[in-house]
PDB file of C-alpha atoms in Angstrom:
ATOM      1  CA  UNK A   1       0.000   0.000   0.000  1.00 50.00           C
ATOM      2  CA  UNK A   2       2.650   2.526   0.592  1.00 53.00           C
ATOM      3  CA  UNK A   3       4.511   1.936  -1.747  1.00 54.00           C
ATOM      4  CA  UNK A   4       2.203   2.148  -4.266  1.00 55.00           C
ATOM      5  CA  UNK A   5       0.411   5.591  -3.009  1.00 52.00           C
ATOM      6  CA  UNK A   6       4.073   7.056  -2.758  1.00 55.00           C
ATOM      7  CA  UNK A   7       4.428   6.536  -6.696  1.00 53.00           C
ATOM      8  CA  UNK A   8       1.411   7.509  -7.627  1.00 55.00           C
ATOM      9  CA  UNK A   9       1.908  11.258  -6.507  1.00 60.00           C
ATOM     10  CA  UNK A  10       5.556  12.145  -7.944  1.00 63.00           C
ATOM     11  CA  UNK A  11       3.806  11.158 -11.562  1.00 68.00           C
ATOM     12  CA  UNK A  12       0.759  12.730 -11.149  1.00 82.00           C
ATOM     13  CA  UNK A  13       2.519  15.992  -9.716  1.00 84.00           C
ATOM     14  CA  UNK A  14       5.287  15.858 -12.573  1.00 84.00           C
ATOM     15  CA  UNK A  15       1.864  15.573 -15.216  1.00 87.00           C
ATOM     16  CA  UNK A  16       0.525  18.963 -13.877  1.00 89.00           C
ATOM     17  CA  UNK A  17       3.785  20.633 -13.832  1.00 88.00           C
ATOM     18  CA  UNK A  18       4.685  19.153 -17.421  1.00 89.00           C
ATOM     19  CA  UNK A  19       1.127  20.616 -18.542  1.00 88.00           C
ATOM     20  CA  UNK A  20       1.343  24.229 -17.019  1.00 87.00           C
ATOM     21  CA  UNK A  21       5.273  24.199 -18.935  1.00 87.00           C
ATOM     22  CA  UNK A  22       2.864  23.170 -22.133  1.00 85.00           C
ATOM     23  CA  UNK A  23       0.566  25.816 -21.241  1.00 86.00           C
ATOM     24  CA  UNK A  24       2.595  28.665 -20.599  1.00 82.00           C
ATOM     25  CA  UNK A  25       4.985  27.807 -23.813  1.00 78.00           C
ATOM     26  CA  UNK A  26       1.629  28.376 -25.640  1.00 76.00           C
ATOM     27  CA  UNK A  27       1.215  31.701 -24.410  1.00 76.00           C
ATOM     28  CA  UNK A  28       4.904  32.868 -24.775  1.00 74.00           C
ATOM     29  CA  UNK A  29       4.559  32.214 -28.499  1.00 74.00           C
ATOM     30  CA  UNK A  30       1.644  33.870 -28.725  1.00 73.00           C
ATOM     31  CA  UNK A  31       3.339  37.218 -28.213  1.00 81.00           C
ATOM     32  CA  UNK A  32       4.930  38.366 -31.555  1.00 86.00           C
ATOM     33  CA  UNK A  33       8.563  39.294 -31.707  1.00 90.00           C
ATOM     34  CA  UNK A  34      10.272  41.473 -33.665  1.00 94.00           C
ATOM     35  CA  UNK A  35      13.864  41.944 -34.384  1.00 95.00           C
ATOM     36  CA  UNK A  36      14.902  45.820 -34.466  1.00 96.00           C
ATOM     37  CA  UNK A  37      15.231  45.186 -38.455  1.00 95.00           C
ATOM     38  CA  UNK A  38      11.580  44.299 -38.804  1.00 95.00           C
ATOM     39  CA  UNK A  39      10.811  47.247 -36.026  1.00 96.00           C
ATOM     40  CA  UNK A  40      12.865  50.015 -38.449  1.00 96.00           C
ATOM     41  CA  UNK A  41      11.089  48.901 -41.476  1.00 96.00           C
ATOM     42  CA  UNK A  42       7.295  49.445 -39.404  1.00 94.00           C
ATOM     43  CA  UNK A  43       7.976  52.780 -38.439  1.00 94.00           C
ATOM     44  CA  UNK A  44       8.817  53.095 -42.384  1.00 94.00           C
ATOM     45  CA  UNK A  45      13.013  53.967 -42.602  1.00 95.00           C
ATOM     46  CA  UNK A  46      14.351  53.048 -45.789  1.00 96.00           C
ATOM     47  CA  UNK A  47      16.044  49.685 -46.429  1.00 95.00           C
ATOM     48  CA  UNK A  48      19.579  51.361 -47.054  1.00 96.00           C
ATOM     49  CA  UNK A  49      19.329  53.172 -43.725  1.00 96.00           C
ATOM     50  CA  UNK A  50      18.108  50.220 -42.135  1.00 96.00           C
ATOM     51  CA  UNK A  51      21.525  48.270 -43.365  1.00 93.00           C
ATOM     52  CA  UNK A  52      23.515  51.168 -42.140  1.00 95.00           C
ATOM     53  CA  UNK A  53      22.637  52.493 -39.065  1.00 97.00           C
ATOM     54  CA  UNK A  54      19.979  49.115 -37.892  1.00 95.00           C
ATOM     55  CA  UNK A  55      23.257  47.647 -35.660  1.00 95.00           C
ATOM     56  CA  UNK A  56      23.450  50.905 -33.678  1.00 97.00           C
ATOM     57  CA  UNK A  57      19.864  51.361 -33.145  1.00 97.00           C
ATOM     58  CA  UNK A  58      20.172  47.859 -31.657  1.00 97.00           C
ATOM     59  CA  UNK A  59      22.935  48.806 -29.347  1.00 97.00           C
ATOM     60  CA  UNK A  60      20.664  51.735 -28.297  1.00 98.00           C
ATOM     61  CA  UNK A  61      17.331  49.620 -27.722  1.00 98.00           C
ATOM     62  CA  UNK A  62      19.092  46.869 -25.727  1.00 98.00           C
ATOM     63  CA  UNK A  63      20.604  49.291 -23.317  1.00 97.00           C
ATOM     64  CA  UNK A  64      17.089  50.895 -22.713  1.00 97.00           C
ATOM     65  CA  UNK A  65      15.785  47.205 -22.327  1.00 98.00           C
ATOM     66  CA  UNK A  66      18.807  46.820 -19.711  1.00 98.00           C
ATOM     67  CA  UNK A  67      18.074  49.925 -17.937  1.00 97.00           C
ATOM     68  CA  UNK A  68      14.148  49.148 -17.637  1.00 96.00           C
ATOM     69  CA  UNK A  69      14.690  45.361 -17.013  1.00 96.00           C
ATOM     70  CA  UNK A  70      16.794  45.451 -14.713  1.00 95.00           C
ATOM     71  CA  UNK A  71      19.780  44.174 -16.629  1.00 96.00           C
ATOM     72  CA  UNK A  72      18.831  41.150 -17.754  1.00 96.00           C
ATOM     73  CA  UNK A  73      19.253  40.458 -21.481  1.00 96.00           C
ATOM     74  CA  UNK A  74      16.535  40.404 -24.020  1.00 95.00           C
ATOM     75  CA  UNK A  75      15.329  36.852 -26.232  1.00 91.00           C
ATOM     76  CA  UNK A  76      17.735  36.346 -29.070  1.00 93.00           C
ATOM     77  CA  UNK A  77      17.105  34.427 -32.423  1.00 90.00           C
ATOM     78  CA  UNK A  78      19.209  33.605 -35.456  1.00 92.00           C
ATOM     79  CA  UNK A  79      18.771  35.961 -38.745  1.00 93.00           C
ATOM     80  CA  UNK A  80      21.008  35.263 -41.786  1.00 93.00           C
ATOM     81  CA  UNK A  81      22.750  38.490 -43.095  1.00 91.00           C
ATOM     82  CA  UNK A  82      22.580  39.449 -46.704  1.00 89.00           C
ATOM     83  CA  UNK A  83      25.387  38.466 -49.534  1.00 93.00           C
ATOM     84  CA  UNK A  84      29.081  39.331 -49.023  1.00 90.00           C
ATOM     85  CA  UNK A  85      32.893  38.744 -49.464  1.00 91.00           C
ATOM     86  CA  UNK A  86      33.461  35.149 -48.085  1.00 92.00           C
ATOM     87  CA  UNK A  87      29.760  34.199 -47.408  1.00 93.00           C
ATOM     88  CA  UNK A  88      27.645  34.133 -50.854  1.00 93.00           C
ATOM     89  CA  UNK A  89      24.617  32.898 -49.386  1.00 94.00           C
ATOM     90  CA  UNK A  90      25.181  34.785 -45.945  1.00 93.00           C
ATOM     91  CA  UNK A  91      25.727  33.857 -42.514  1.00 94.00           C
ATOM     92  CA  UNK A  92      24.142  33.543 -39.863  1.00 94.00           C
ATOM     93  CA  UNK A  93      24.369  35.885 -36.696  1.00 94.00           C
ATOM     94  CA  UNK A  94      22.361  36.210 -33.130  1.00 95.00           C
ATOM     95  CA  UNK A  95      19.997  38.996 -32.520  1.00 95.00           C
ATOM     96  CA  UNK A  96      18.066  40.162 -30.420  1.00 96.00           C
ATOM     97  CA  UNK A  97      14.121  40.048 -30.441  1.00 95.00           C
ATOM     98  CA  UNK A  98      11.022  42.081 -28.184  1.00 96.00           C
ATOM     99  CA  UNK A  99       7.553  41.950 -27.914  1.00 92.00           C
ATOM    100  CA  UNK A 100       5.808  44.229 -30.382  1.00 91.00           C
ATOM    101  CA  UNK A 101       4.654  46.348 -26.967  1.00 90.00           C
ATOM    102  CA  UNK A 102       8.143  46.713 -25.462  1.00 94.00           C
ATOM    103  CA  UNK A 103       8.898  50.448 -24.441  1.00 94.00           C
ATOM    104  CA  UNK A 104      12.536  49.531 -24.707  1.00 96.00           C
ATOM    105  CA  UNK A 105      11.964  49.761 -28.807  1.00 96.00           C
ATOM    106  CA  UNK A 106      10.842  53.413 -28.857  1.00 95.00           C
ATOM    107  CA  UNK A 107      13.041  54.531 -26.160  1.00 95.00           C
ATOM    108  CA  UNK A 108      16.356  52.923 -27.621  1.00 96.00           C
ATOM    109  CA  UNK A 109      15.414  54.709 -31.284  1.00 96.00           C
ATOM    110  CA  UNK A 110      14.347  57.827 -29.535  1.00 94.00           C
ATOM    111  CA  UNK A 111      17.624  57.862 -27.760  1.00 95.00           C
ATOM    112  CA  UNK A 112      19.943  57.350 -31.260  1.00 97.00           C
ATOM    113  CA  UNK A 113      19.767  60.179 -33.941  1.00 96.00           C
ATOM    114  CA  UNK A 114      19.508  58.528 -37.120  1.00 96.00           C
ATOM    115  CA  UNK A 115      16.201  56.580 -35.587  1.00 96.00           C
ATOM    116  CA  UNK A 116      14.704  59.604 -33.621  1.00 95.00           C
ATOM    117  CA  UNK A 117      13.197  61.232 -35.834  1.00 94.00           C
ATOM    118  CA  UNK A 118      11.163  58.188 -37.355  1.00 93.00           C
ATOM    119  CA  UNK A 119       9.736  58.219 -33.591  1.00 93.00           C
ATOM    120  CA  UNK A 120       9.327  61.904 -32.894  1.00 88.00           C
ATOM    121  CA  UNK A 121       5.510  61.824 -32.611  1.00 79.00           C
ATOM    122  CA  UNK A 122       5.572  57.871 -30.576  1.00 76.00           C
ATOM    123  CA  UNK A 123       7.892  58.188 -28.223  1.00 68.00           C
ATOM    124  CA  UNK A 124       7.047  60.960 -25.289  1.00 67.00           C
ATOM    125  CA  UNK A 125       9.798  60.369 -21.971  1.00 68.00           C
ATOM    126  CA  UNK A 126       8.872  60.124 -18.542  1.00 61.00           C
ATOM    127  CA  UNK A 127       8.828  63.318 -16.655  1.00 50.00           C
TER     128      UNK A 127
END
């Protein structure tokens, strides 16, 4: 009898857990992410620009997601990079992603020149 009754919970406790994991995995990828690429080219900068200044807007955005996070890092994800010397079908590099809704996105291009003014009329600080 005990021995029995003493199995019987670990598995049945280790099924809930493994179904609230299943559950809340199902609502994390619900949330879109973006990648500060995708983000440039929504509030409607030019592809060229994008290429140019994208990797500094991204230095800017994850140190506002630092700063209002607390310092912990944001999601990253794998993006191939166009054509070049050495790589003719590209390569692939880490990046970083955020929710859609993250403040971090218009106070990082707020904060960097080239992106400001694409966020001018989005973006109003904290007083």
């Amino acid at each position: 009898m005990t021995s029995k009754a003493r199995t019987h919970r670990p598995r049945r406790t280790a099924a809930i857990l493994r179904d609230r994991r299943r559950e809340n995995r199902a609502q994390r990828d619900m949330i879109e992410r973006v990648k500060v690429s995708d983000f440039l080219t929504m509030l409607g900068m030019p592809e060229d620009e994008i290429d140019r200044y994208g990797s500094w807007a991204g230095k800017h955005i994850v140190n506002a997601y630092r700063a209002a996070n607390f310092g912990h890092e944001p999601r990253k994800t794998r993006k191939r990079t166009k054509p070049c010397k050495g790589y003719p079908a590209g390569r692939w590099i880490k990046v970083n992603v955020y929710r859609v809704s993250d403040p971090a996105l218009l106070a990082g291009c707020a904060t960097y020149k080239r992106t400001a003014p694409f966020v001018q009329g989005l973006y109003a600080p904290a007083a």
